[in-house]
Structures are given as C-alpha cells and as structure tokens.
Coordinates of C-alpha atoms in Angstrom, one line a residue:
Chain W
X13 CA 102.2 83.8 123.1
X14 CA 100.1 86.6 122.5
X15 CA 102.7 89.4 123.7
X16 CA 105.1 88.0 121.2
X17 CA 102.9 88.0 118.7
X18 CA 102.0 91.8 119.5
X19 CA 105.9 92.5 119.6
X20 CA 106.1 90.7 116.2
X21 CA 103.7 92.7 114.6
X22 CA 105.4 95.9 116.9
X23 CA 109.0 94.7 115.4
X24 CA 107.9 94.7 111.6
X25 CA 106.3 97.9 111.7
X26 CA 108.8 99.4 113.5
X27 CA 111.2 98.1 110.7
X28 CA 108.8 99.6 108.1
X29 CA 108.0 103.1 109.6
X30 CA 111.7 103.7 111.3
X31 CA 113.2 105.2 108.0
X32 CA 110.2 107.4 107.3
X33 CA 110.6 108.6 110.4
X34 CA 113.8 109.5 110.7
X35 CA 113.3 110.9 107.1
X36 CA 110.1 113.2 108.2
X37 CA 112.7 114.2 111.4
X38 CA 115.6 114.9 109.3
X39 CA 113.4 117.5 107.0
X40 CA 112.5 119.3 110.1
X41 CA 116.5 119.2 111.7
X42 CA 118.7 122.5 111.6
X43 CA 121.5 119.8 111.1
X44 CA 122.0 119.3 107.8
X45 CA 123.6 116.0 107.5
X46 CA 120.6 114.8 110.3
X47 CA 123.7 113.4 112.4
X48 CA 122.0 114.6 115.6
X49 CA 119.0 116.7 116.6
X50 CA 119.9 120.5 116.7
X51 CA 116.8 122.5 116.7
X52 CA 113.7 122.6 114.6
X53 CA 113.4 124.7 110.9
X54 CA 111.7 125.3 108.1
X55 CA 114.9 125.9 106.1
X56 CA 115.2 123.3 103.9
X57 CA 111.3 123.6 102.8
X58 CA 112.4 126.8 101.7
X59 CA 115.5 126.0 100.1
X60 CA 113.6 123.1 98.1
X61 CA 111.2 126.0 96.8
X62 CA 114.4 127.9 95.5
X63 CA 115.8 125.0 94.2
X64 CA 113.9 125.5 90.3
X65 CA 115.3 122.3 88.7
X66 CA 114.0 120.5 91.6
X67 CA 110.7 122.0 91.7
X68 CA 110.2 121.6 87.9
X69 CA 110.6 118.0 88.2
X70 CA 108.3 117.7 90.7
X71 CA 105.7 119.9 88.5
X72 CA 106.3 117.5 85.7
X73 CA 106.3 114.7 87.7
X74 CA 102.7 115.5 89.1
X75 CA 101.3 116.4 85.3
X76 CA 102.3 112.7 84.4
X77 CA 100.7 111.2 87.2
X78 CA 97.3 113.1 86.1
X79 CA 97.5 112.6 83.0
X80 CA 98.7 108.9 82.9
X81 CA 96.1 108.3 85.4
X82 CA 93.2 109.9 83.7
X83 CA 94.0 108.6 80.5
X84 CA 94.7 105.5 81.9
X85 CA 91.5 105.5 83.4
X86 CA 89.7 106.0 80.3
X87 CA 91.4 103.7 78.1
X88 CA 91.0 100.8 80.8
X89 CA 86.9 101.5 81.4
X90 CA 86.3 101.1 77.7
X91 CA 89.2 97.9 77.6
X92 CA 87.1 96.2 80.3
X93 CA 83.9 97.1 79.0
X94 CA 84.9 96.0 75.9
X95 CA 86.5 92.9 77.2
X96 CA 83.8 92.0 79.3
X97 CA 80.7 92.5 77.0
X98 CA 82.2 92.1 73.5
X99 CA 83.4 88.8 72.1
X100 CA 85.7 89.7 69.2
X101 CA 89.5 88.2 67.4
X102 CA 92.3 89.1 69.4
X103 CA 90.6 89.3 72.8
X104 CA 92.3 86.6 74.8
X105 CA 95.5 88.0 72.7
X106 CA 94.8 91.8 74.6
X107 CA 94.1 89.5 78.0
X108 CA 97.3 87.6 77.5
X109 CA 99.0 90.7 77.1
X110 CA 97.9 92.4 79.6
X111 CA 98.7 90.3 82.4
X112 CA 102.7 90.0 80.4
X113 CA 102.7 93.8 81.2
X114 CA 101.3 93.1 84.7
X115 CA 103.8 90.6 86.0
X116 CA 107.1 91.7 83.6
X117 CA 109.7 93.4 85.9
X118 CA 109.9 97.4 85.5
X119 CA 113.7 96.7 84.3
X120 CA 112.4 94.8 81.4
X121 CA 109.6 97.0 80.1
X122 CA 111.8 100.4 81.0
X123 CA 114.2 98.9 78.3
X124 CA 111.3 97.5 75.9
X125 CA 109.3 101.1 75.7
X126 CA 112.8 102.6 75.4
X127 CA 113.6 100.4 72.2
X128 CA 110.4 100.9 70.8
X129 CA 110.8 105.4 71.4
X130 CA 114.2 104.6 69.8
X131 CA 112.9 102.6 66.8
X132 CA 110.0 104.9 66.5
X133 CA 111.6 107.9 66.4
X134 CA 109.8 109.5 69.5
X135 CA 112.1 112.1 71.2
X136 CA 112.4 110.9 75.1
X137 CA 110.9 113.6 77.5
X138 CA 107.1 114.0 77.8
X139 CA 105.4 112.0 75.6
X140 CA 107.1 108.8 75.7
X141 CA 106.9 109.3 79.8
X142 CA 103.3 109.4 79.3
X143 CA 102.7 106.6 76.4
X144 CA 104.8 104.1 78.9
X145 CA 103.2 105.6 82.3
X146 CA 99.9 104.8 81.1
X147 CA 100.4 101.4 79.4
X148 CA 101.9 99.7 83.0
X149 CA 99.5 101.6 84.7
X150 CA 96.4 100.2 82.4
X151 CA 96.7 96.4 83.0
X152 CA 95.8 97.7 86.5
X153 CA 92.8 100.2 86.2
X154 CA 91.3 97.4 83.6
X155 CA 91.4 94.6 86.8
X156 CA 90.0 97.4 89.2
X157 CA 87.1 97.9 86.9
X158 CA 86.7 94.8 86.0
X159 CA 85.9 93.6 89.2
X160 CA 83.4 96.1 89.6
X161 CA 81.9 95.3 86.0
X162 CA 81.5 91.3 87.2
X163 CA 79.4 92.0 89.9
X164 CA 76.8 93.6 87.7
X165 CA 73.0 92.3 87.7
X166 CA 73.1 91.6 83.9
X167 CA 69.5 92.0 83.8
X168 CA 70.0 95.5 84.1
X169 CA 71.6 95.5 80.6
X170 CA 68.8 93.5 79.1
X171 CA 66.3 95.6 80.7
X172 CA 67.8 98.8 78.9
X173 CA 67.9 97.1 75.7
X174 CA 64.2 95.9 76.2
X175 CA 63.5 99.4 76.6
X176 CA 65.3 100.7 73.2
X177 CA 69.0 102.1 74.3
X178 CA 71.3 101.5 72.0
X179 CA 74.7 100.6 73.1
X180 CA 76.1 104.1 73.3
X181 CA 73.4 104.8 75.7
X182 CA 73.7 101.9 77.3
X183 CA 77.5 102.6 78.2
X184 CA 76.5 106.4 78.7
X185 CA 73.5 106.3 81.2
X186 CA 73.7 102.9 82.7
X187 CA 77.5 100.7 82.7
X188 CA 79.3 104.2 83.5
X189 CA 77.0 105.5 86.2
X190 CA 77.4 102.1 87.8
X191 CA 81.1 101.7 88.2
X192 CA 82.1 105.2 89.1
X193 CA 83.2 103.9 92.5
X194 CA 85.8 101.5 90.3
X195 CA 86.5 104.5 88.3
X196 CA 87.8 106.9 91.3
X197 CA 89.6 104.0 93.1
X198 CA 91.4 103.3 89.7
X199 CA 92.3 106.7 89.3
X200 CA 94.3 106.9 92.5
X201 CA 95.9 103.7 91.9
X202 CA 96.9 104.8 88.8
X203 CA 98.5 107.9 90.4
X204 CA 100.3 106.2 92.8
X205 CA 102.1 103.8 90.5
X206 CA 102.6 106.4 88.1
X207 CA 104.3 108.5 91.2
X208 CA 106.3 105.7 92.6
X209 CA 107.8 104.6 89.4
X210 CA 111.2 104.8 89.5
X211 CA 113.2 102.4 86.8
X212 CA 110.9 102.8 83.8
X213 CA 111.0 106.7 84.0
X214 CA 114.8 106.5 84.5
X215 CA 114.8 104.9 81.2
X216 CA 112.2 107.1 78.8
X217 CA 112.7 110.2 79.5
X218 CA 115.3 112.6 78.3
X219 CA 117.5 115.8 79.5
X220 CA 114.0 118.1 78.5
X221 CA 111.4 116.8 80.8
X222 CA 112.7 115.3 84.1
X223 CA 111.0 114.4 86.5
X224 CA 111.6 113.6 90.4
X225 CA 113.2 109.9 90.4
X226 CA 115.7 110.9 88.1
X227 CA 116.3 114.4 90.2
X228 CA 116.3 113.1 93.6
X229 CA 118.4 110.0 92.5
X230 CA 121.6 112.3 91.2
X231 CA 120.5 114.6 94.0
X232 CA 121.5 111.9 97.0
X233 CA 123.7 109.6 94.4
X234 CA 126.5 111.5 96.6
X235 CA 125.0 112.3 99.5
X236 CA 122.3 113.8 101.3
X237 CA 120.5 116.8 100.3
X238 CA 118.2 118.4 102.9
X239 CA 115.7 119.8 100.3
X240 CA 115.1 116.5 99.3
X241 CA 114.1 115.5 102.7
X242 CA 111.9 118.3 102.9
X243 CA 110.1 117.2 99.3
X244 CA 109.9 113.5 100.5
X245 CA 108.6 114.1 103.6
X246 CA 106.0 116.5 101.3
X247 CA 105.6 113.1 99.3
X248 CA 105.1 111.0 102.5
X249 CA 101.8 113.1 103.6
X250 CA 100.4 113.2 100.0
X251 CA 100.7 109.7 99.5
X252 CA 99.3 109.0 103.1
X253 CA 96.5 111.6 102.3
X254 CA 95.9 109.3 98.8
X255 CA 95.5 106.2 101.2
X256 CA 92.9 107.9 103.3
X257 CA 91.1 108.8 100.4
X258 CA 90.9 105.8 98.9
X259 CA 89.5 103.9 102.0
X260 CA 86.9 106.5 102.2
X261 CA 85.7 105.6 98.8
X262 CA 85.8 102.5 99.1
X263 CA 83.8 102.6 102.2
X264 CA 81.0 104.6 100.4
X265 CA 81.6 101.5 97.7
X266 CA 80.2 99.4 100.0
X267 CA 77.4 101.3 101.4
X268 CA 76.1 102.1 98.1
Chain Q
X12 CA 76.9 100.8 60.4
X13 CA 74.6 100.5 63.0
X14 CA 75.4 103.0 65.8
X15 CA 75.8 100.0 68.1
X16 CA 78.3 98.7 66.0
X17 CA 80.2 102.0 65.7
X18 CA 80.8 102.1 69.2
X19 CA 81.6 98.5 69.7
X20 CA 84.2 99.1 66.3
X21 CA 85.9 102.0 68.3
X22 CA 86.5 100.4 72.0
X23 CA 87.9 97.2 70.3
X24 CA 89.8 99.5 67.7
X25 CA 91.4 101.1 70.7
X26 CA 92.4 98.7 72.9
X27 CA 93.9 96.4 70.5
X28 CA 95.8 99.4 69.0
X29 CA 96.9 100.4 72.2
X30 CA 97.8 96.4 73.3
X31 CA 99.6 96.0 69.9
X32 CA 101.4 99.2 69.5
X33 CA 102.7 99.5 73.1
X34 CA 102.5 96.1 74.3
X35 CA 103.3 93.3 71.9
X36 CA 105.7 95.4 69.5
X37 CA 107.8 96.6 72.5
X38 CA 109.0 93.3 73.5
X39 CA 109.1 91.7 69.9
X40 CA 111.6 94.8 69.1
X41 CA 113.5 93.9 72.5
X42 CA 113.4 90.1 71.4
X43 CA 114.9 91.5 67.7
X44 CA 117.6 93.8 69.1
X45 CA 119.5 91.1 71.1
X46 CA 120.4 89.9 68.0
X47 CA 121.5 92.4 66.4
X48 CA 125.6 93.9 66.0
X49 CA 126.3 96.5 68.8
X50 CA 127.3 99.7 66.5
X51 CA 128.9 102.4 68.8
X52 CA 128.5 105.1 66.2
X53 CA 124.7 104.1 65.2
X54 CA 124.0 102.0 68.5
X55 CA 122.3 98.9 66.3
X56 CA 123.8 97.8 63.1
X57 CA 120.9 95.8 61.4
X58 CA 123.3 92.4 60.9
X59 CA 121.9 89.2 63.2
X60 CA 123.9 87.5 65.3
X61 CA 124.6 85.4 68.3
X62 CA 127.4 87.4 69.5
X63 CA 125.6 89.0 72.6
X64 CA 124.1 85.9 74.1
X65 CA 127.6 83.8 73.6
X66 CA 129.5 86.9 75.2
X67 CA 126.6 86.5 78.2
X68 CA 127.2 83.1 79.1
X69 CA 131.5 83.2 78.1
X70 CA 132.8 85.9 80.1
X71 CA 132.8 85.6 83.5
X72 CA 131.9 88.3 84.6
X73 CA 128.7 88.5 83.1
X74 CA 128.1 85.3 85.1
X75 CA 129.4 86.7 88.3
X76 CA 126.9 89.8 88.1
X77 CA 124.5 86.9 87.7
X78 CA 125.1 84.4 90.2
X79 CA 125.5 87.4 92.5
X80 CA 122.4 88.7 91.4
X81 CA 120.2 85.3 92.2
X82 CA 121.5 85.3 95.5
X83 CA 121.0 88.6 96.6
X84 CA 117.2 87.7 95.4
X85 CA 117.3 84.6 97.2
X86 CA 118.1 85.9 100.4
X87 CA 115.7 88.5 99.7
X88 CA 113.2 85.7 98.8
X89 CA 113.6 83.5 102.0
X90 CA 114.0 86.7 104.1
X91 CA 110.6 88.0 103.2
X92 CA 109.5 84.3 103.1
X93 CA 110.8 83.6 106.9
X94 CA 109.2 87.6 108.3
X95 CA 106.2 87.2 105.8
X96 CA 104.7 84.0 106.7
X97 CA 104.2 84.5 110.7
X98 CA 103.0 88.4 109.7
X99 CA 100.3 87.0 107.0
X100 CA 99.2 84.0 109.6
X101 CA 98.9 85.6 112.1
X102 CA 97.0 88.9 110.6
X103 CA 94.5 86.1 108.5
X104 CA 93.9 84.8 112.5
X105 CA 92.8 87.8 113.7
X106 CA 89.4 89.4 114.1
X107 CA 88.2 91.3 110.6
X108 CA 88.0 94.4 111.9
X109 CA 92.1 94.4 112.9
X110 CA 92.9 92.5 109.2
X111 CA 91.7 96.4 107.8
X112 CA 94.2 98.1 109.8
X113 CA 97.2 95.7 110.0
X114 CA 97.1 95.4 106.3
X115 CA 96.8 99.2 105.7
X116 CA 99.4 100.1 107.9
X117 CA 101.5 97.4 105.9
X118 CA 100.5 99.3 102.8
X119 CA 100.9 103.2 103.6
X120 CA 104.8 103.0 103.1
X121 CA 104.3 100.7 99.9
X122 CA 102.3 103.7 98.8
X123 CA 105.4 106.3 98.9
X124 CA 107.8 106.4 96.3
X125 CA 110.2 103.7 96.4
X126 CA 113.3 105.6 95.7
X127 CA 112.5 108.0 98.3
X128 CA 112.4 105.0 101.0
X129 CA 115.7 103.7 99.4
X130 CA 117.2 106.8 100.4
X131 CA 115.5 107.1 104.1
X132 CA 117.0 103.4 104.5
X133 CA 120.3 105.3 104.2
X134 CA 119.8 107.4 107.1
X135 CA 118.9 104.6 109.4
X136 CA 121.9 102.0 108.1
X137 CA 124.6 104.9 107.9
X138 CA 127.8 105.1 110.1
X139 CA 126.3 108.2 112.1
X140 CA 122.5 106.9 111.3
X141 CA 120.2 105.5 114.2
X142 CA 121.0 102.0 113.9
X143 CA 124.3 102.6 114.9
X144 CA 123.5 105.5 117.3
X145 CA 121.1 103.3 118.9
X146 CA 123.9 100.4 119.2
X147 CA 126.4 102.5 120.3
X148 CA 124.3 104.1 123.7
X149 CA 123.2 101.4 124.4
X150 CA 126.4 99.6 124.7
X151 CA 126.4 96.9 122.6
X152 CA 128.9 98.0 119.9
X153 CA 132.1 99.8 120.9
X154 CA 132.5 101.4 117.5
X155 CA 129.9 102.1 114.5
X156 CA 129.0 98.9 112.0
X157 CA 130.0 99.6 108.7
X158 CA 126.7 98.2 107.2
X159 CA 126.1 101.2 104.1
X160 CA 127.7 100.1 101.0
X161 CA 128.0 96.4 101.9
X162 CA 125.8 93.4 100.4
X163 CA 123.7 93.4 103.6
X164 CA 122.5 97.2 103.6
X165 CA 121.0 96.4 99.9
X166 CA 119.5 93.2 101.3
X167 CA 117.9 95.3 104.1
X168 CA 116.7 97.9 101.1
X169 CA 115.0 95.1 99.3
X170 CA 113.9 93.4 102.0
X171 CA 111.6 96.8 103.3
X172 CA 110.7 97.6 99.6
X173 CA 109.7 94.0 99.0
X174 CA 107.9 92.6 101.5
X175 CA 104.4 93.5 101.1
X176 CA 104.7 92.0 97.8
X177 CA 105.2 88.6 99.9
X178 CA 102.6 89.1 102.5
X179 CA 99.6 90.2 100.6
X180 CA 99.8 86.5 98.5
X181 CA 100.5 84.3 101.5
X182 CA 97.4 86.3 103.3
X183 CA 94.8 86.0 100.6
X184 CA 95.6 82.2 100.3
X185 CA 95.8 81.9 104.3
X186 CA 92.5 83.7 104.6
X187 CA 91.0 80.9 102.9
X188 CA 92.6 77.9 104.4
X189 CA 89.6 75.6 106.0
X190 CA 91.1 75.7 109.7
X191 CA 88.7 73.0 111.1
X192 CA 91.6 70.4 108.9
X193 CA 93.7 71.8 111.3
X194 CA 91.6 71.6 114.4
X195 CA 90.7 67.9 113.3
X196 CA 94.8 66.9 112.6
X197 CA 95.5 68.3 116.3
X198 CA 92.4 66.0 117.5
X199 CA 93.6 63.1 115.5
X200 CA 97.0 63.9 117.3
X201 CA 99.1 65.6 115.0
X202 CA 101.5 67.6 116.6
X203 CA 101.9 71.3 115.8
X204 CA 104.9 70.8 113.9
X205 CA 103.4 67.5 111.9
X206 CA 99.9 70.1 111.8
X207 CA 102.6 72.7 110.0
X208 CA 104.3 70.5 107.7
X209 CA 101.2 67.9 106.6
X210 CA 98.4 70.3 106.1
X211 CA 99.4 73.8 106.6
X212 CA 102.6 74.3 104.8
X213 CA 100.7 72.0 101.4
X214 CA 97.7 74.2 101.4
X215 CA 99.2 77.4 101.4
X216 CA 101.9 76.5 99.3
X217 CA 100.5 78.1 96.6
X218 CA 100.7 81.4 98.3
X219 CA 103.9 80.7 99.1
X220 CA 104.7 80.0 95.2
X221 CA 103.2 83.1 94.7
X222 CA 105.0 85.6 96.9
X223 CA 108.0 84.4 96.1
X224 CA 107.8 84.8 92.1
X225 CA 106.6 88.2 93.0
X226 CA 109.9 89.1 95.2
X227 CA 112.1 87.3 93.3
X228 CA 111.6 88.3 89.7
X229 CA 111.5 92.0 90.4
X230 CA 114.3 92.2 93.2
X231 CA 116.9 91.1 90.1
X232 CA 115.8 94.6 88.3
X233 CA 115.9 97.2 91.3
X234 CA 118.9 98.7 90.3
X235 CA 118.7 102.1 92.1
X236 CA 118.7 99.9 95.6
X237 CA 122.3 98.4 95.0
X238 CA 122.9 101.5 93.7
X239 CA 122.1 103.6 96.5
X240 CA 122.7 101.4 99.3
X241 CA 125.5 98.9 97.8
X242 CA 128.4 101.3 96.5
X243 CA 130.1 100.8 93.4
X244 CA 129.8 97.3 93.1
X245 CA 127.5 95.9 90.3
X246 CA 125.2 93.8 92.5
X247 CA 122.1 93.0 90.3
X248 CA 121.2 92.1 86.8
X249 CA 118.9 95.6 87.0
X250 CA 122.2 97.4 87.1
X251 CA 124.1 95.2 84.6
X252 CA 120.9 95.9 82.3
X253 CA 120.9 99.8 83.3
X254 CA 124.7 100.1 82.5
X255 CA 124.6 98.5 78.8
X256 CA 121.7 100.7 78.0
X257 CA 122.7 104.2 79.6
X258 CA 126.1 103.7 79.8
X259 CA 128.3 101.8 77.4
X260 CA 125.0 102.4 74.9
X261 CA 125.5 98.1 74.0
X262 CA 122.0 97.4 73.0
X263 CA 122.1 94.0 72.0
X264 CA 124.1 92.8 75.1
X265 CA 121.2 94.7 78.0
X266 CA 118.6 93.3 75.3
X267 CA 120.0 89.9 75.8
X268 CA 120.4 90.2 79.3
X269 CA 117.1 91.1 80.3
X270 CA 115.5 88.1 77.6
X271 CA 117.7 85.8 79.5
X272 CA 115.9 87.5 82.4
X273 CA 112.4 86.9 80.9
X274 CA 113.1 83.2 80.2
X275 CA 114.1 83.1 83.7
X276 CA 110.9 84.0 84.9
X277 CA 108.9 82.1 82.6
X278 CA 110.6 78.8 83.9
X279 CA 109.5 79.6 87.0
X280 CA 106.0 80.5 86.1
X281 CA 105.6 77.4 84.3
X282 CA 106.6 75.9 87.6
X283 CA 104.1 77.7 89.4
X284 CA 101.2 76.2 87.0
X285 CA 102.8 73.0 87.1
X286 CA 102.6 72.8 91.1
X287 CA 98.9 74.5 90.7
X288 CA 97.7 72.2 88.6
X289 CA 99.1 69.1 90.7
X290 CA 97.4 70.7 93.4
X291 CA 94.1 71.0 92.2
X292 CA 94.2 67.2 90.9
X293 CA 95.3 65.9 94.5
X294 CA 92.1 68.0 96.0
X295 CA 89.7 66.3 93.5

C-alpha cells in the first residue's frame, strides 16, 4: 500500500516536472527542433539576447510586474487597513467586489478592462497593462494582508492612542511596522501573477508595448523557437528562485 | 478636518475610487455592450438590442463551441477530481513536516508562466516528443501517436495547468476532517467503501464543490491551451470570446458570450452556497 502510494505521488510529479524538463534540456540541445540529444550549447541563450523584439518584451514585461506589484502592494495595505479598521458606506460593496474580481475568469475581465480602455479612451500599451495588472493582482495582496492585520493584539492600537498618536502615526510607526512580513510575501505574489498572466495581457495591450505572452505565443504559434526555450528555461529558475524566497520569509514570519 | 480624519478620508477615497473605476464600471460597460448593434466601421453603434444573445443561442454553431466547450471542462473537472482527490488525501495523512514539501513541489510549476508550460506540454505530446519516443523503445507502439492537435493533447494541457487549483481546496478541507468519525464507522463495522461513501465523501464534499468551480469555470476561458495544443479547431468558449474581440472585432456577440459565461458561473455558485448552507444545518 505504501509503495503505491509513493509511486502515486512519484507518477503525478513526474507528470508535472516532465515538460519542464524536457523544456530546460531542449534550451541546452545543439538540435534545434529538440528531436534528439546532439550535444550541449549555449547558442540559443545567445541568439535570445540578439533577438531585440524578444528581449524588449521581456524588459517590459519585468517593469509591469514591479510596478503592478508595488503599486499593488500599496493600494491593497491601505484597502485592508482601511477595510479592517474603518466602518464606512460602500465597504461590503468594495468587499463584494473584490472577491467578483478574485473568482471571475481572466477571459471575462481581459474583455471587461478592454471595454472600459476602449470606452475611456486609454491607448492599449503600458498603462492600461498596468491599471488591469494591478486591479486582479489587488483582491490578492488585500487577502495576504489581511490575514496578517487579523492576528493583531488590538490592544496595541489602543495603547498608541492612549499615548496620543494620531491615526497617521498610528498607521506610520505601529500597523506598518507590524505587517511588513504580509507586505514582502504580497509583493512576490503579486509579481508572479502579474508574470504568469497570459489572457488578460493578450487583450490590453497594444502593438507599442508588448510584452512576453503575447511574444512567445506568435513566437511558437507555428512552431518551436529555441530562443524561447532558452528565455523560459531563464523564467523557470526565476520563478523557482521567487518560491525559495518566499518560504524563507515566511519562515522568518513565524519566528518573529 | 481633523488629521485623523484626513487620512481615514484618503484610504477610503482611494480604494473605493479604485473598486468603482476599475472594478464595478468594467463589467457594467461589458453588461451594456452585449446589447448593443455590432458596427464594423465604429465597432459599437449605440442602438440596444437583443440581436447578439438570440444569434448565441439560434446558430448552431455558437452552441457547438459551447457544448464542446463544457465537455472539454468536464473531463478536465473529473480528471483533476479523479488524480486530485487520492494526491490531497493522502498528502493531509501524512506527517506535517512532508505536507510543506509535497505541497511546494505541487506549487513550483504553478509558479511559472502558464503559457510557457503550454508550450513545454508540446514537446512532450509531439510526434517526435518523449511520450512517443519513450513508447516507441520501449516497444509498445509500432508507430508514433498522433496525440498534438487532437481534443486529448488540450485535455492533458488543462489538466497539468489546472490541477493544483483542485488539490489545494480538497486538502485544506481534508486537513480538517475529524478522522476519529472514521476510525469509529470502521469499529462500528463500516466497511471502507461504506467509511468513503457515508462519512468521507459528505464531509469533504464541500472541497470537492470547491475545486471543481475553481477548474471548471476558468478551463472554459484558456484559450491559448486549445490554441496551442488543439489546432485550428475552436475548442473553448475562451477562444470563441478571443475571436469576436480580436478578430471579427463583434463586440456585442464576445460581450454576450462571456455574460452567458458569467451567469453560468453564478448558477453554480449559488449551488455551492446552497449545498453549504444544507451542510452546516445537517451538522447542527
């Protein structure tokens, strides 16, 4: 029972990691079209540095993901903050909304922010990448700090008050010291769902700004392109490197 | 204005602007375009009208994309389901310090970009890949599959991008089954197939409820997987949505598509807090 449980578990991962694999292989094989093993290169690393169009969508892809996330980051510590501690109109409204954005399928947003560019007059190409990168990113940095927020000693709060802060100092010296953990771990969240998006970016952006979906997906729409194993298997490492990262902190999250 | 209330006036000034402005007023403008007149010159022509949901549910083919689309999601649904269930069980059974692992080696690929694993699947599934490399030395084929561009190399596609979106439900609710019902049905005499179908199978059936919406709903809109794996073939909603908008620029017809999509979902929401709350009764 339990060695078929162990080849289970060996079965589904090998299912999982097979294709990255072979992907990481293939960016390393002197054989173009990866049909067989012919010797290791470096080629196609350097052919995805000389290939500009490529490389510029993966430059603006990266400044999205940054700024998305940081923004992101921002605008979803103040939305929980002010969702946890404020009782105001509209707030189950923002909630409600919020958890839409959360569960709505990419395909259905992509065409909603797309609509809304349109009928606002917004050109397609950086900005209205980055208006629609952070708003599906923010219903998840405001539940990553929220769950830091709830676990607050709320006498903490009280105890500043007592001792004169005002809110802004309040917010300033005590709430944002106290989640940066939430913070950092939101951040990288952020940047990895701003990274992996593929259908909503397909939809927003224009000729001007493209970024890497859109690239690699005309790229190998025909067939495969070498280069672009070499810049996913690049993408494979930073996102495994992102993981790491990310359990580190939130090791240190539970120390502290 | 106090300071206190300056700040407190900004944060809610912000996030309801931001809610309203990029949240609400998308989708009311989607909801608004669908019935609206398809202009070819000007996209939109500001004239309302049923025209795009009646062509949606009259021409067949429209229905076809649709049927197709369900069950390519349903046999993405009940595959994840079937490989899902045994890999969250048995993961929730183990001791805590393994759970870390498994679940972050489940998570490292979920982690890379999506499109970029679409397109690895396509080395492994192709006629020279190593599927049928594999197949061939050892024997068990005489001559290669032809598995890329049919139905079942997209439903392998979704089935890798989708099932950590299954699992991770069906574990959290597993984790925090009370397995001493268990141990007392076996002592009572349950069998372990009466153990799975009495108590096991009701108590995590909200997980189960769960993971499926999850895979289901966004399986319909992954477009670039048929695309990429499937051939030419319109396979999914996603790409009947994608075509209208980037393609034959018909606004109203993708708009009324994807709210057909939304209502779609909603039902099945609805039927998610139905069972929940039936649930929660019957425990009380």
């Amino acid at each position: 029972m339990s060695m078929l449980r162990l080849f289970y578990f060996a079965g589904i991962f090998f299912y999982l990691y097979l294709p990255i694999g072979v992907l990481i292989a293939n960016a390393f094989n002197l054989n173009k079209y990866g049909l067989q093993w012919d010797g290791f290169t470096f080629k196609w690393f350097t052919a995805m540095l000389e290939n500009h169009s490529l490389m510029a969508a993966a430059r603006h892809s990266i400044v999205i993901a940054v700024c998305a996330a940081t923004l992101a980051t921002i605008i979803g510590a103040l939305a929980a903050v002010g969702l946890n501690r404020y009782r105001f109109f509209g707030r189950k409204v923002i909630q409600g909304t919020s958890m839409t954005l959360m569960m709505a399928p990419d395909i259905i947003l992509a065409i909603a922010f797309l609509v809304l560019f349109i009928s606002l007059g917004i050109g397609l190409g950086f900005w209205s990448l980055l208006f629609s990168h952070i708003t599906f990113c923010l219903p998840f940095t405001i539940m990553t700090i929220t769950g830091r927020l709830q676990d607050f000693d709320p006498n903490i709060l009280d105890a500043a008050r007592d001792l004169g802060a005002s809110e802004k100092n309040i917010l300033a010296r005590v709430i944002l010291p106290m989640m940066r953990p939430a913070l950092i771990s939101s951040w990288l969240l952020a940047f990895t769902l701003s990274l992996d998006d593929v259908i909503i970016s397909s939809f927003v952006t224009g000729p001007s700004y493209d970024v890497l979906p859109l690239k690699i997906f005309s790229m190998v729409k025909v067939g495969v392109k070498p280069e672009v194993n070499a810049l996913a298997a690049l993408l494979v490492l930073l996102s495994l490197a992102l993981v790491i990262v990310s359990q580190l902190m939130l090791k240190e999250k539970k120390i502290a | 204005m106090k300071i206190a209330d300056k700040t407190r006036f900004f944060i809610i000034l912000l996030i309801s602007g931001w809610f309203i402005l990029f949240g609400v007023t998308p989708l009311l403008l989607l909801v608004m375009t669908s019935f609206l007149t398809m202009d070819p010159a000007d996209l939109v022509q500001f004239s309302f009208t049923l025209k795009a949901y009646s062509q949606l549910f009259i021409e067949p083919g429209y229905i076809i994309i649709f049927i197709r689309s369900v069950k390519l999601a349903l046999a993405t649904t009940l595959l994840c389901l079937g490989f899902g269930y045994p890999f969250a069980w048995y993961t929730a059974r183990m001791p805590p310090k393994w759970r870390t692992s498994v679940l972050i080696l489940l998570m490292i690929p979920f982690w890379t970009n999506s499109l970029v694993r679409t397109y690895a699947m396509r080395m492994v599934l192709g006629t020279h890949g190593i599927l049928n490399k594999s197949l061939l030395s050892l024997g068990l084929i005489n001559t290669p599959l032809k598995i890329m561009y049919t139905d079942y190399a997209v439903l392998a596609g979704l089935f890798y991008l989708m099932l950590p979106f299954m699992v991770l439900p069906l574990y959290a609710t597993i984790e925090k089954l009370n397995f001493q019902l268990i141990e007392a049905a076996r002592d009572l005499g349950a069998g372990a197939v009466s153990a799975f179908t009495k108590i096991i199978f009701p108590l995590t059936l909200p997980g189960i409820m769960a993971g499926c919406i999850m895979v289901f709903v966004p399986t319909m809109g992954l477009f670039y997987v048929a695309s990429l794996l499937g051939g030419a073939r319109q396979l999914l909603v996603g790409n009947l949505i994608q075509q209208q908008f980037l393609n034959a620029r018909n606004w109203p017809l993708g708009s009324a598509t994807s709210i057909v999509l939304i209502i779609f979902m909603a039902l099945m929401l609805i039927g998610y807090g139905l069972l929940l709350h039936r649930f929660s009764r019957e425990r009380k």
